[in-house]
Every structure is written in C-alpha cells, then in structure tokens.
Amino acid sequence: MVVSVHHYELAESASPSDFRDAVAEAVDRGLFEGVPGLVEHRIGRGIRGDRAGEFAAVWVYESREAWADVWGPAGDPVAKTEYPDDWLTWEDELLDPLLADDPDAIEYTSYELIAESGDE
C-alpha cells in the first residue's frame, strides 16, 4: 500500500471556503473515483502543529504497483499529459485557481507502508 500526503498552500485570493467547495465539487463529480488504484482519500485542515490552518490530503493506493502504474516509478514520474483525466480536472480546473503555486509544484511525499493497524 502507498500513501501520498499532499500539502496545499492557498493563494491570497482564495479562502478556506473556496477550497472546501472545490473538494465538494470533486467528490460530487466522482473525480477521485476515476484514479486507478486509489482506494481511499482524506482531505483535512490542520488543527495543530506547523501546518495549523492549512489543508492537506492523504491519498491511499492499493499497492506500490498500482501507484506506479498511475504516476510512474519513484525515480521516473510520468509526464502530466499522462495523468488520469479526472486527476487533470481536479488539478487544472478546481485546484489551480485556488493554490499559491502550480498544483504540480506542491509539497508532497509518497510513503510505502511498513506497518498498519491490525498487524499486531
């Protein structure tokens, strides 16, 4: 399983409400369901720590292979032109107008899980 954590920095012209509306629209349109291998997502706003008040998303993929099929292997990412159409809609239509920088330039890290609840 792979978990990718994406950090979103809003542009000064965008409000938290704008971001919430974009997420709601993406969910309503089923955009995240159109990403192969993506089995779960969580999007939230920080309540404590370095990113309090900022937004982040956790994207969960069924396997490293499924993640690599969509985004390319760890050292060789696919070109944006190869992204799933629904992800391009999420980034270009809904996120881009709200973020301080290009959606492809956000801070993120992808993790391959080594333990999870139930492994005891």
mmCIF file of C-alpha atoms in Angstrom:
data_model
loop_
_atom_site.group_PDB
_atom_site.id
_atom_site.type_symbol
_atom_site.label_atom_id
_atom_site.label_comp_id
_atom_site.label_asym_id
_atom_site.label_seq_id
_atom_site.Cartn_x
_atom_site.Cartn_y
_atom_site.Cartn_z
ATOM 1 C CA MET A 1 0.000 0.000 0.000
ATOM 2 C CA VAL A 2 1.198 3.524 -0.792
ATOM 3 C CA VAL A 3 0.056 6.668 0.997
ATOM 4 C CA SER A 4 0.753 10.065 -0.568
ATOM 5 C CA VAL A 5 0.457 13.177 1.584
ATOM 6 C CA HIS A 6 -0.098 16.405 -0.351
ATOM 7 C CA HIS A 7 0.199 19.847 1.264
ATOM 8 C CA TYR A 8 -1.858 22.652 -0.221
ATOM 9 C CA GLU A 9 -0.995 26.352 0.120
ATOM 10 C CA LEU A 10 -3.883 28.616 -0.837
ATOM 11 C CA ALA A 11 -3.369 31.772 -2.853
ATOM 12 C CA GLU A 12 -4.111 35.009 -1.021
ATOM 13 C CA SER A 13 -7.188 35.410 -3.216
ATOM 14 C CA ALA A 14 -8.625 32.019 -2.144
ATOM 15 C CA SER A 15 -10.492 31.315 1.071
ATOM 16 C CA PRO A 16 -10.812 28.086 3.053
ATOM 17 C CA SER A 17 -14.438 28.045 1.944
ATOM 18 C CA ASP A 18 -13.335 28.135 -1.708
ATOM 19 C CA PHE A 19 -11.113 25.109 -1.096
ATOM 20 C CA ARG A 20 -13.888 23.212 0.676
ATOM 21 C CA ASP A 21 -16.221 23.980 -2.242
ATOM 22 C CA ALA A 22 -13.652 22.651 -4.734
ATOM 23 C CA VAL A 23 -13.265 19.430 -2.744
ATOM 24 C CA ALA A 24 -17.045 19.012 -2.520
ATOM 25 C CA GLU A 25 -17.356 19.522 -6.276
ATOM 26 C CA ALA A 26 -14.621 16.967 -6.973
ATOM 27 C CA VAL A 27 -16.380 14.437 -4.744
ATOM 28 C CA ASP A 28 -19.779 15.181 -6.310
ATOM 29 C CA ARG A 29 -18.305 14.682 -9.780
ATOM 30 C CA GLY A 30 -16.590 11.434 -8.770
ATOM 31 C CA LEU A 31 -13.179 12.720 -9.819
ATOM 32 C CA PHE A 32 -11.249 10.718 -7.232
ATOM 33 C CA GLU A 33 -13.055 7.515 -8.209
ATOM 34 C CA GLY A 34 -11.534 7.881 -11.672
ATOM 35 C CA VAL A 35 -7.945 7.449 -10.469
ATOM 36 C CA PRO A 36 -6.885 3.808 -10.959
ATOM 37 C CA GLY A 37 -5.685 2.088 -7.790
ATOM 38 C CA LEU A 38 -6.817 4.924 -5.489
ATOM 39 C CA VAL A 39 -8.779 3.183 -2.746
ATOM 40 C CA GLU A 40 -9.215 5.961 -0.203
ATOM 41 C CA HIS A 41 -8.690 9.662 0.273
ATOM 42 C CA ARG A 42 -8.873 12.042 3.215
ATOM 43 C CA ILE A 43 -8.684 15.813 2.931
ATOM 44 C CA GLY A 44 -8.403 17.945 6.037
ATOM 45 C CA ARG A 45 -7.303 21.191 7.610
ATOM 46 C CA GLY A 46 -4.549 21.336 10.225
ATOM 47 C CA ILE A 47 -5.615 21.955 13.808
ATOM 48 C CA ARG A 48 -2.190 21.913 15.495
ATOM 49 C CA GLY A 49 1.468 21.993 14.547
ATOM 50 C CA ASP A 50 3.439 23.594 11.746
ATOM 51 C CA ARG A 51 0.540 23.436 9.280
ATOM 52 C CA ALA A 52 -2.313 24.509 11.556
ATOM 53 C CA GLY A 53 -4.972 26.142 9.403
ATOM 54 C CA GLU A 54 -3.514 24.712 6.179
ATOM 55 C CA PHE A 55 -5.014 21.982 4.010
ATOM 56 C CA ALA A 56 -3.593 18.565 3.184
ATOM 57 C CA ALA A 57 -4.769 15.387 1.506
ATOM 58 C CA VAL A 58 -3.925 11.756 2.142
ATOM 59 C CA TRP A 59 -4.268 9.569 -0.963
ATOM 60 C CA VAL A 60 -4.185 5.795 -0.400
ATOM 61 C CA TYR A 61 -3.305 3.419 -3.243
ATOM 62 C CA GLU A 62 -3.924 -0.331 -3.140
ATOM 63 C CA SER A 63 -0.283 -1.182 -3.881
ATOM 64 C CA ARG A 64 3.028 0.267 -4.954
ATOM 65 C CA GLU A 65 2.441 -1.272 -8.377
ATOM 66 C CA ALA A 66 -0.956 0.424 -8.718
ATOM 67 C CA TRP A 67 0.562 3.751 -7.640
ATOM 68 C CA ALA A 68 3.459 3.355 -10.105
ATOM 69 C CA ASP A 69 1.050 2.443 -12.918
ATOM 70 C CA VAL A 70 -0.592 5.854 -12.489
ATOM 71 C CA TRP A 71 2.325 8.115 -11.518
ATOM 72 C CA GLY A 72 5.379 6.207 -12.738
ATOM 73 C CA PRO A 73 8.097 4.571 -10.644
ATOM 74 C CA ALA A 74 9.610 6.536 -7.771
ATOM 75 C CA GLY A 75 12.576 7.833 -9.764
ATOM 76 C CA ASP A 76 10.798 8.328 -13.085
ATOM 77 C CA PRO A 77 7.417 10.090 -12.789
ATOM 78 C CA VAL A 78 5.084 10.211 -15.771
ATOM 79 C CA ALA A 79 4.530 13.461 -17.653
ATOM 80 C CA LYS A 80 1.462 15.476 -16.719
ATOM 81 C CA THR A 81 -0.005 14.647 -20.133
ATOM 82 C CA GLU A 82 -0.234 11.026 -18.932
ATOM 83 C CA TYR A 83 -2.184 11.788 -15.733
ATOM 84 C CA PRO A 84 -5.700 10.330 -15.482
ATOM 85 C CA ASP A 85 -8.291 12.698 -16.982
ATOM 86 C CA ASP A 86 -10.180 13.005 -13.686
ATOM 87 C CA TRP A 87 -6.974 13.974 -11.859
ATOM 88 C CA LEU A 88 -6.233 16.613 -14.504
ATOM 89 C CA THR A 89 -9.709 18.051 -13.950
ATOM 90 C CA TRP A 90 -9.086 18.124 -10.178
ATOM 91 C CA GLU A 91 -5.724 19.858 -10.600
ATOM 92 C CA ASP A 92 -6.328 22.188 -13.533
ATOM 93 C CA GLU A 93 -9.964 23.165 -13.142
ATOM 94 C CA LEU A 94 -10.556 23.031 -9.392
ATOM 95 C CA LEU A 95 -7.187 23.353 -7.608
ATOM 96 C CA ASP A 96 -5.153 25.616 -9.869
ATOM 97 C CA PRO A 97 -7.304 28.742 -9.360
ATOM 98 C CA LEU A 98 -7.002 28.338 -5.575
ATOM 99 C CA LEU A 99 -3.361 27.480 -4.972
ATOM 100 C CA ALA A 100 -0.418 29.804 -4.493
ATOM 101 C CA ASP A 101 1.611 27.722 -6.983
ATOM 102 C CA ASP A 102 1.057 25.237 -9.782
ATOM 103 C CA PRO A 103 -0.671 22.092 -8.444
ATOM 104 C CA ASP A 104 2.221 20.026 -9.809
ATOM 105 C CA ALA A 105 4.664 22.021 -7.660
ATOM 106 C CA ILE A 106 3.060 21.322 -4.272
ATOM 107 C CA GLU A 107 4.979 19.800 -1.392
ATOM 108 C CA TYR A 108 4.203 16.092 -1.110
ATOM 109 C CA THR A 109 5.668 12.771 -0.043
ATOM 110 C CA SER A 110 4.599 9.251 -1.004
ATOM 111 C CA TYR A 111 5.147 6.505 1.560
ATOM 112 C CA GLU A 112 5.159 2.739 1.152
ATOM 113 C CA LEU A 113 3.539 1.368 4.305
ATOM 114 C CA ILE A 114 5.610 -0.923 6.501
ATOM 115 C CA ALA A 115 3.004 -1.414 9.252
ATOM 116 C CA GLU A 116 -0.658 -0.669 9.800
ATOM 117 C CA SER A 117 -3.343 -1.293 12.391
ATOM 118 C CA GLY A 118 -4.269 -4.942 12.634
ATOM 119 C CA ASP A 119 -0.664 -6.090 12.093
ATOM 120 C CA GLU A 120 -0.194 -6.902 15.788
#
